[in-house]
PDB file of C-alpha atoms in Angstrom:
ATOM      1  CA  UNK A  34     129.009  95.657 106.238  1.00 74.00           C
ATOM      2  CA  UNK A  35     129.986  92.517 104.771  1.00 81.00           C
ATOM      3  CA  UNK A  36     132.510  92.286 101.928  1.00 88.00           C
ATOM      4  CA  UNK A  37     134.293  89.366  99.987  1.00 93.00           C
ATOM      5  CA  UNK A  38     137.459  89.020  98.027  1.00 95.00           C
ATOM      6  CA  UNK A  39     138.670  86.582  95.758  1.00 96.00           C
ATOM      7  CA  UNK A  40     141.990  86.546  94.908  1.00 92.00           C
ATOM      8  CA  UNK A  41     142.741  85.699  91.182  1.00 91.00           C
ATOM      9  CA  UNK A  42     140.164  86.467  88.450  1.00 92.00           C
ATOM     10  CA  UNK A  43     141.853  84.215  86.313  1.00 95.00           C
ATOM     11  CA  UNK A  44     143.222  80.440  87.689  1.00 97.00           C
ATOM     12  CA  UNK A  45     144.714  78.181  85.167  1.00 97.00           C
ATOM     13  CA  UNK A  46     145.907  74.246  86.235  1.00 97.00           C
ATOM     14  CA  UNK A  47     146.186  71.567  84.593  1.00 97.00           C
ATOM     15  CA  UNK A  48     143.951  68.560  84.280  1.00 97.00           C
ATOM     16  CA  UNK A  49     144.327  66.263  87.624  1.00 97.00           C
ATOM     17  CA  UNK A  50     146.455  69.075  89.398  1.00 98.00           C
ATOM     18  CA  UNK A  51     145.125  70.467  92.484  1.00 98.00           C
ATOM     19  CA  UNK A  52     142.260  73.262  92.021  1.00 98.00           C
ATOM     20  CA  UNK A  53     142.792  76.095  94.952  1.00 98.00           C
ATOM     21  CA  UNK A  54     139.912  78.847  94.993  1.00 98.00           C
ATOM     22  CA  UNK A  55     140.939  81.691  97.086  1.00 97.00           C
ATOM     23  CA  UNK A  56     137.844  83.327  99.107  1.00 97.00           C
ATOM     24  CA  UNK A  57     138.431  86.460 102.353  1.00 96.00           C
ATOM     25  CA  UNK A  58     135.481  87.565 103.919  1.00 94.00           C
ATOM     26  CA  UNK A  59     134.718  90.273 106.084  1.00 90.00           C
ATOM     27  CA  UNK A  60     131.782  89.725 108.507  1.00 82.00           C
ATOM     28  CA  UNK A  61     131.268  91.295 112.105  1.00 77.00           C
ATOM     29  CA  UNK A  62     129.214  88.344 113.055  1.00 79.00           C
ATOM     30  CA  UNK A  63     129.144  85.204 112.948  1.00 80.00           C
ATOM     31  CA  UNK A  64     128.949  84.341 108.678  1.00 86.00           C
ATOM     32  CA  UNK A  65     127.601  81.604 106.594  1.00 90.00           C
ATOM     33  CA  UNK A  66     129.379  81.300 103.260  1.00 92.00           C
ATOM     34  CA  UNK A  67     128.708  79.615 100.133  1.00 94.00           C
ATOM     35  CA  UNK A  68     130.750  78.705  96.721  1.00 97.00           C
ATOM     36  CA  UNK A  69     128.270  78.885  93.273  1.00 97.00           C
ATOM     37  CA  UNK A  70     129.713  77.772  90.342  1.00 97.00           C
ATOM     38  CA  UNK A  71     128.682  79.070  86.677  1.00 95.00           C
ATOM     39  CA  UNK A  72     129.361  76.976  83.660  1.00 93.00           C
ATOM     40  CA  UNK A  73     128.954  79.464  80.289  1.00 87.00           C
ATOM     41  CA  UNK A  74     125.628  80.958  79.511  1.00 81.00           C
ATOM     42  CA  UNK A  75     123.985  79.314  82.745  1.00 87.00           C
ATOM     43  CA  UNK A  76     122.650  80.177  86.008  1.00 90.00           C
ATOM     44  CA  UNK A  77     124.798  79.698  89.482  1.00 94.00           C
ATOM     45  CA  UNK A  78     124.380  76.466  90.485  1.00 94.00           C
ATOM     46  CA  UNK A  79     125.319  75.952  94.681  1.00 94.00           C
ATOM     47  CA  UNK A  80     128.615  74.015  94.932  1.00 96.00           C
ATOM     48  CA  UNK A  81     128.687  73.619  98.809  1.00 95.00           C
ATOM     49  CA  UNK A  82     127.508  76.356 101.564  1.00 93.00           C
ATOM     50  CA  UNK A  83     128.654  76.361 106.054  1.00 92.00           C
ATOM     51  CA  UNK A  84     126.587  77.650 108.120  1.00 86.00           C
ATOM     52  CA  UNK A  85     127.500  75.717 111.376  1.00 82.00           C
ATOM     53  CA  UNK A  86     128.770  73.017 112.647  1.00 85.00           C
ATOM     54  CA  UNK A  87     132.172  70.818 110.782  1.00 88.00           C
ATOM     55  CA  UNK A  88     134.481  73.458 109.276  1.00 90.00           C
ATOM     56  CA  UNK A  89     135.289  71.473 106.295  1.00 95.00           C
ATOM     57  CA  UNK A  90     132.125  71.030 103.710  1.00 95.00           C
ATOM     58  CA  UNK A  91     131.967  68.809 101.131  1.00 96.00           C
ATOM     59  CA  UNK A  92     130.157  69.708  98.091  1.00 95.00           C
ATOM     60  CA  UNK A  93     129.055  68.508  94.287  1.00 94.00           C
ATOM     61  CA  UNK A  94     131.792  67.114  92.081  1.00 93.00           C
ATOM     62  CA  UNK A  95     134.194  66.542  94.635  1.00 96.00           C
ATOM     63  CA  UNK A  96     135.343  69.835  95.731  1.00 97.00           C
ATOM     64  CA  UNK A  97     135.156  70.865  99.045  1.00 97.00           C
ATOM     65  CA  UNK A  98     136.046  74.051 101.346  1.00 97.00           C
ATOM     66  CA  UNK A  99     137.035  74.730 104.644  1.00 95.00           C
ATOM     67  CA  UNK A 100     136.019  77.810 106.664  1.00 95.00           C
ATOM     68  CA  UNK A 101     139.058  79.318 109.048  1.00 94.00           C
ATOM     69  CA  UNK A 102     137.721  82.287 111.132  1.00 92.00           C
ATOM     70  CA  UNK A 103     141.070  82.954 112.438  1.00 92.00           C
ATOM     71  CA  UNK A 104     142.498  83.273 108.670  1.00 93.00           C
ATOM     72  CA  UNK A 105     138.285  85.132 107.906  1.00 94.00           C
ATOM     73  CA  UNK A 106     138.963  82.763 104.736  1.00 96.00           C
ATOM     74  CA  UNK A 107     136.866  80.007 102.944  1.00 97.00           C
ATOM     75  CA  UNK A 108     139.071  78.797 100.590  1.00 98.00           C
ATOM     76  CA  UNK A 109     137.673  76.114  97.506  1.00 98.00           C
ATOM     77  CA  UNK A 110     139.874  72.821  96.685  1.00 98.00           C
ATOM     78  CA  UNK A 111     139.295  69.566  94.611  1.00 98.00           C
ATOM     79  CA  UNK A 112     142.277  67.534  94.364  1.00 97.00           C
ATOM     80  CA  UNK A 113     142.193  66.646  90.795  1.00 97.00           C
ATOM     81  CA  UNK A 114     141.225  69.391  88.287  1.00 97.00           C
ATOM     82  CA  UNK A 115     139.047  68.174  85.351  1.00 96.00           C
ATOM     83  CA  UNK A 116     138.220  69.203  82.211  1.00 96.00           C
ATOM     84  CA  UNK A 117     134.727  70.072  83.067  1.00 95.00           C
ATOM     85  CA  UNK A 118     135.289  71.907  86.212  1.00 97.00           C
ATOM     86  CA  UNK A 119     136.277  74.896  83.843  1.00 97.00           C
ATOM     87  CA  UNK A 120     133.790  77.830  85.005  1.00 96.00           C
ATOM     88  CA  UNK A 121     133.101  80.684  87.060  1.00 96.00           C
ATOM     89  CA  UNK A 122     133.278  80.401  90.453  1.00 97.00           C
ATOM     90  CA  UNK A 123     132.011  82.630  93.351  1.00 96.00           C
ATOM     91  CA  UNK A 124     131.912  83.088  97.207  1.00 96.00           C
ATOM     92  CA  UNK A 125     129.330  84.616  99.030  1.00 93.00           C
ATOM     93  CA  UNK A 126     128.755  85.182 102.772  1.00 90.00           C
ATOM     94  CA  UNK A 127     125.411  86.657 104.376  1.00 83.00           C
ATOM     95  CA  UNK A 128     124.589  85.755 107.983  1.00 72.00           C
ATOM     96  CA  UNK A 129     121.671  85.855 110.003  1.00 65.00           C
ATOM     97  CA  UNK A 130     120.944  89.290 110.900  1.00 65.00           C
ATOM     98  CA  UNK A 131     119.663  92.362 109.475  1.00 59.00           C
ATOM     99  CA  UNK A 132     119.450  92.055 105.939  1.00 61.00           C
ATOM    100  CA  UNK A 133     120.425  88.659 105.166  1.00 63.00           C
ATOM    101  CA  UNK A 134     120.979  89.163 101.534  1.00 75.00           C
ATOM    102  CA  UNK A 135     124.003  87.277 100.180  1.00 85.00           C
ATOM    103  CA  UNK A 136     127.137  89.764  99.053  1.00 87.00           C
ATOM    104  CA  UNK A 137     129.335  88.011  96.119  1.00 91.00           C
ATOM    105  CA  UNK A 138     132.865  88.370  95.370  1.00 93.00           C
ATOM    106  CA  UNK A 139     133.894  89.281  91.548  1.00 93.00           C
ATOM    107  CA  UNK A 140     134.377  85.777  90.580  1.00 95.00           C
ATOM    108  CA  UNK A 141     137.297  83.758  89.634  1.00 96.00           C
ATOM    109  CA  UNK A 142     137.229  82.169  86.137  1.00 96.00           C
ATOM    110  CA  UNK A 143     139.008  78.424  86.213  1.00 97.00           C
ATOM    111  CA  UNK A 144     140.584  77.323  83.634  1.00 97.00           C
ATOM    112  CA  UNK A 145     141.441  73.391  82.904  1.00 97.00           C
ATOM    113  CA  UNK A 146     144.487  73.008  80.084  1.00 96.00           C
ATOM    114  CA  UNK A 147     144.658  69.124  78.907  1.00 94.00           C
TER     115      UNK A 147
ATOM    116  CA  UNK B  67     109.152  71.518  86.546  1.00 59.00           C
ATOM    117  CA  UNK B  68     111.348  72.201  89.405  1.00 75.00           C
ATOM    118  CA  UNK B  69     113.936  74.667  90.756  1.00 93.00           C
ATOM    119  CA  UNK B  70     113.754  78.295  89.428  1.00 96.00           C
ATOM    120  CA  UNK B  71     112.884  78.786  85.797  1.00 96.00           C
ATOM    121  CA  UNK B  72     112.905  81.768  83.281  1.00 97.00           C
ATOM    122  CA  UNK B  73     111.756  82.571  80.332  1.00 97.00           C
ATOM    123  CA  UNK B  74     112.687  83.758  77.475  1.00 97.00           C
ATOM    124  CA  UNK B  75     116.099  82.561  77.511  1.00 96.00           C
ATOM    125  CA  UNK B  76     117.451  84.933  75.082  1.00 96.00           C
ATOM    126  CA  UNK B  77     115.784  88.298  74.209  1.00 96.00           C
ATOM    127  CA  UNK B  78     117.076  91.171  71.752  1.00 95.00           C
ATOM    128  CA  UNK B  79     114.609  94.392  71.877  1.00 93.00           C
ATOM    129  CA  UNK B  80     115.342  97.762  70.735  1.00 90.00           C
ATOM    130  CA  UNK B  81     115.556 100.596  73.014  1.00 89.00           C
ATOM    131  CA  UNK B  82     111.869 101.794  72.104  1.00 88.00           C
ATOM    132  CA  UNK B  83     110.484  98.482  72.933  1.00 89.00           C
ATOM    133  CA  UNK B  84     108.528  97.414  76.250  1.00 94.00           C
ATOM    134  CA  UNK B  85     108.923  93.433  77.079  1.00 95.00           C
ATOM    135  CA  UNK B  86     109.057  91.742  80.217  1.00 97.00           C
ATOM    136  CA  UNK B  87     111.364  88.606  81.927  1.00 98.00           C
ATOM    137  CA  UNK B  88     109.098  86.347  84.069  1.00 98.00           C
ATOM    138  CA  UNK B  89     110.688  84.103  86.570  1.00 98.00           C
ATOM    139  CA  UNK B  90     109.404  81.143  88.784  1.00 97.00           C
ATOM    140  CA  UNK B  91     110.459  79.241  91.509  1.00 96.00           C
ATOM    141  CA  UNK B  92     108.981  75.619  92.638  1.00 95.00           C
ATOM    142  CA  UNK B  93     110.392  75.461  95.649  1.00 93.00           C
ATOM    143  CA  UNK B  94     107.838  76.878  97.775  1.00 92.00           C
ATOM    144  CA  UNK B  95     110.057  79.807  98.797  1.00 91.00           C
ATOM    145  CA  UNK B  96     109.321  83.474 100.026  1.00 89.00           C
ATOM    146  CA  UNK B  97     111.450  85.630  98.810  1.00 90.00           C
ATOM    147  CA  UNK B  98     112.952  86.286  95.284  1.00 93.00           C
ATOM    148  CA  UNK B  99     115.670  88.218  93.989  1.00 93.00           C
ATOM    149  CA  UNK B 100     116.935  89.759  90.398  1.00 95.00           C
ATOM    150  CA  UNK B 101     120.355  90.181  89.531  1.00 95.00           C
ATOM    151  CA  UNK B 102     122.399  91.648  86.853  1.00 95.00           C
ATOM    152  CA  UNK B 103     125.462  90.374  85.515  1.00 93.00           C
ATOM    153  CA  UNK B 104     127.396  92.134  82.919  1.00 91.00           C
ATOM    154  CA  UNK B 105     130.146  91.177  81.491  1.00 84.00           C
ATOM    155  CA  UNK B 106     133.516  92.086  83.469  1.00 75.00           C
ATOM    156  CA  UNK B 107     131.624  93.289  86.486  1.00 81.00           C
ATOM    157  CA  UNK B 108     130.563  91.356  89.375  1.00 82.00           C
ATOM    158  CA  UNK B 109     127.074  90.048  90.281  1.00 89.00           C
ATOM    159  CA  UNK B 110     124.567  92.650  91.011  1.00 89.00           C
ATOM    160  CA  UNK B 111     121.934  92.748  92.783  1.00 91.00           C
ATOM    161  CA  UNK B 112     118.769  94.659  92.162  1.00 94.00           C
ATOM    162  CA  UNK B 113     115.560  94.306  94.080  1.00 93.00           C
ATOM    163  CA  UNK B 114     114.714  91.828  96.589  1.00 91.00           C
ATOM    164  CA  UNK B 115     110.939  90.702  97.230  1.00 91.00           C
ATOM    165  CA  UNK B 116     109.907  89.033 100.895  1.00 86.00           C
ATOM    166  CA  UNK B 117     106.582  87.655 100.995  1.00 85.00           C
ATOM    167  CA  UNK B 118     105.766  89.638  97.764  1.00 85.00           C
ATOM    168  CA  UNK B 119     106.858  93.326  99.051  1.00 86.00           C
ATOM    169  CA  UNK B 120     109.519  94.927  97.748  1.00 87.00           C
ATOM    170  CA  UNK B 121     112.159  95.109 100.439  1.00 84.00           C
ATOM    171  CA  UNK B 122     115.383  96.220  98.319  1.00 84.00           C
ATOM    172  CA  UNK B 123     116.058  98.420  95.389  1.00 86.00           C
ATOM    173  CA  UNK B 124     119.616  98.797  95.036  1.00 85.00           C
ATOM    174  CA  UNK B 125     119.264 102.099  93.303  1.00 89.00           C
ATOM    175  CA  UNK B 126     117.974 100.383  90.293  1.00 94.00           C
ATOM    176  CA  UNK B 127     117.121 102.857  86.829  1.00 94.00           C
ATOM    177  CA  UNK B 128     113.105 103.345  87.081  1.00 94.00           C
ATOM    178  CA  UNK B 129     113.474 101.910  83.183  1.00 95.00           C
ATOM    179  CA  UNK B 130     113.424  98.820  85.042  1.00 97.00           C
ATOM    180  CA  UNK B 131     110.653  97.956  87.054  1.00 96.00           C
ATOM    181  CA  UNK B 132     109.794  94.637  88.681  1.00 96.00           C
ATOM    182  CA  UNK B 133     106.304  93.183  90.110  1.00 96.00           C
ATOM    183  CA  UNK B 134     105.590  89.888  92.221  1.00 95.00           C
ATOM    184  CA  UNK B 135     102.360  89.002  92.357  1.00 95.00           C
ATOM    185  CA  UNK B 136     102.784  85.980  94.609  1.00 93.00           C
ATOM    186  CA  UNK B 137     105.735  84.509  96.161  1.00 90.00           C
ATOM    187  CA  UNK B 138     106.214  82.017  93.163  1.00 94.00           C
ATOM    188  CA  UNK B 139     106.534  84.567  90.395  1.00 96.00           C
ATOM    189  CA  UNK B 140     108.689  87.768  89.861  1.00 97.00           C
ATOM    190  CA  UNK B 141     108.442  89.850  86.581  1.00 97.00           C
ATOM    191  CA  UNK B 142     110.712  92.289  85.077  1.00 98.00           C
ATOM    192  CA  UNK B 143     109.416  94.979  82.996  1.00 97.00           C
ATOM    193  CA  UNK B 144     111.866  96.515  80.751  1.00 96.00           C
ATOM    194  CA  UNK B 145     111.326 100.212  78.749  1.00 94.00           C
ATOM    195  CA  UNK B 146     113.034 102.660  77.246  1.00 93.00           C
ATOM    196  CA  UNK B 147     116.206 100.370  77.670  1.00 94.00           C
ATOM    197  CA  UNK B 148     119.806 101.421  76.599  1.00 94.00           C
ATOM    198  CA  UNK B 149     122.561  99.389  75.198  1.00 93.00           C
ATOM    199  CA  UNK B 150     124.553  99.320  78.269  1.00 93.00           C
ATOM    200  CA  UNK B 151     121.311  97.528  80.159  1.00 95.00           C
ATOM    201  CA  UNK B 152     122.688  94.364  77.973  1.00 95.00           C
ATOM    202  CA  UNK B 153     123.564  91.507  80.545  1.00 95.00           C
ATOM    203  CA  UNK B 154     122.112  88.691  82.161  1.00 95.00           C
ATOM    204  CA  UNK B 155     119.502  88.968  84.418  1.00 97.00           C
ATOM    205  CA  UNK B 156     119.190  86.117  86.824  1.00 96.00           C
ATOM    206  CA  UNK B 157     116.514  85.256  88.938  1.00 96.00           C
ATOM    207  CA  UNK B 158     116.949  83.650  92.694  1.00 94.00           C
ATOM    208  CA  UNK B 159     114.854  82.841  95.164  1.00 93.00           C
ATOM    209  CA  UNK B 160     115.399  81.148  99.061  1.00 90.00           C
ATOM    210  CA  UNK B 161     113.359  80.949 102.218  1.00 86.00           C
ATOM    211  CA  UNK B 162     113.492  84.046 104.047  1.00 72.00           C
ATOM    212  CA  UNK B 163     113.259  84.316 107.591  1.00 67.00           C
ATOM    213  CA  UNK B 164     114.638  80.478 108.286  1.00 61.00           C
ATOM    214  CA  UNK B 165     117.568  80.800 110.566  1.00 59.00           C
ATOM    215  CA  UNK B 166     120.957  78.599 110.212  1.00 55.00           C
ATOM    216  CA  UNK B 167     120.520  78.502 106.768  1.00 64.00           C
ATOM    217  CA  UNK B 168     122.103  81.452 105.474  1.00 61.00           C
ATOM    218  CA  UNK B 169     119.864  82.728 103.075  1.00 77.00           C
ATOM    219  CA  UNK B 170     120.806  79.792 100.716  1.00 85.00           C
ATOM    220  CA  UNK B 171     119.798  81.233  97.374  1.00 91.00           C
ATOM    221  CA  UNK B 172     118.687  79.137  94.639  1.00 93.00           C
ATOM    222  CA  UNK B 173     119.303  80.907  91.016  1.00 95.00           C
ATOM    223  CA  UNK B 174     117.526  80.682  87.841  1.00 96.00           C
ATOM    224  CA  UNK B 175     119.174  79.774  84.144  1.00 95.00           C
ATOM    225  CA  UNK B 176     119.463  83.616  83.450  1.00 95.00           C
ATOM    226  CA  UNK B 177     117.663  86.084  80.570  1.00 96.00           C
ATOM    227  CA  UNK B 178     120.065  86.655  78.148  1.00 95.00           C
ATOM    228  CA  UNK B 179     119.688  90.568  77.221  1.00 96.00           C
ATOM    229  CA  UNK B 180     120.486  92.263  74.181  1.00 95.00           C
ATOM    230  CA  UNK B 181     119.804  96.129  73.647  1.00 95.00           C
ATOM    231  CA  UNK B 182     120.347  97.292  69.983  1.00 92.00           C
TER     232      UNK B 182
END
């Protein structure tokens, strides 16, 4: 079974400090994983996604992720935080067996101070 | 319109009442998805639909019953609701069956639920 954990529910920088998004997966094959961000009272909106190929995936609004199978992590960075990057972020991993569906982790809510 | 779209945004209903959440995707996908996300609680998921059969139904209360009539539309019929069924309900759908993409899921704006 797959399973995901993000570290921190609650991340707080401030604005043009470094944004770090922690994201462990477990997976006993190969896994493609994927960062959603939700901004209040809104859908998830895909940030950036690997499913093969470079390790390091760029996504929307500058933030980008790279996936270490050694470390089973997927970790989410932009280098300067702004104000409207404060939101809800997820992982997810599925792959492409069996049932494909995508398994979240519990979220980790990103705060931007001024 | 494009992406995944759902309607109404907000609904309150008492427990006696029946409504129902529609969703639709434009993106020519196959399978669609509803969700539930309450508040403190991580996303979850509650019935999946391939090619319009019902393929998962994560031990979802029968109060809640779904129907897709073609791969473009999902429904969500509520009854008999409690207060404790108030969340979001999000709608997703993706191309199933397409290998190396990972099941990229696409997600609708969300139903806003409110059980008095």
């Amino acid at each position: 079974a797959q399973s995901v954990t993000q570290l921190g529910s609650h991340v707080s920088v401030s604005e043009g400090a470094l944004v770090l998004l922690r994201c462990n997966y477990s997976s006993s094959v190969p896994p493609y994983l994927f960062w959603y961000v939700q901004y209040p009272n809104q859908g998830l909106q895909l940030l950036l996604k690997y499913t093969t190929g470079a390790t390091l995936v760029k996504g929307i609004n500058g933030f980008e992720a790279e996936f270490k199978k050694s470390e089973t992590s997927f970790h989410l960075t932009k280098p300067s935080a702004h104000m409207s990057d404060a939101a809800e972020y997820f992982c997810a991993v599925s792959d492409d067996t069996g049932r494909r569906a995508l398994t979240f982790g519990s979220g980790t809510r990103l705060q931007v101070q001024p | 319109e494009t992406g995944v779209t759902q309607t109404p945004r907000h609904l309150v209903m008492g427990m006696t009442n029946k409504k129902s959440l529609k969703c639709e995707q434009h993106l020519g996908h196959n399978a669609m998805y509803w969700y539930k996300q309450s508040a403190k609680k991580p996303l979850e998921l509650m019935f999946v639909y391939n090619f319009k059969e019902q393929t998962e139904n994560n031990s979802v209360p029968s109060r809640f019953s779904p129907e897709c009539p073609n791969s473009s539309h999902l429904f969500l019929h509520l009854h008999t609701l409690q207060p404790e069924d108030s969340a979001l309900y999000l709608c997703a759908s993706s191309q199933a069956g397409a290998s190396g993409v990972g099941n990229t899921q696409y997600f609708g704006p969300g139903t806003r639920l409110t059980v008095l």
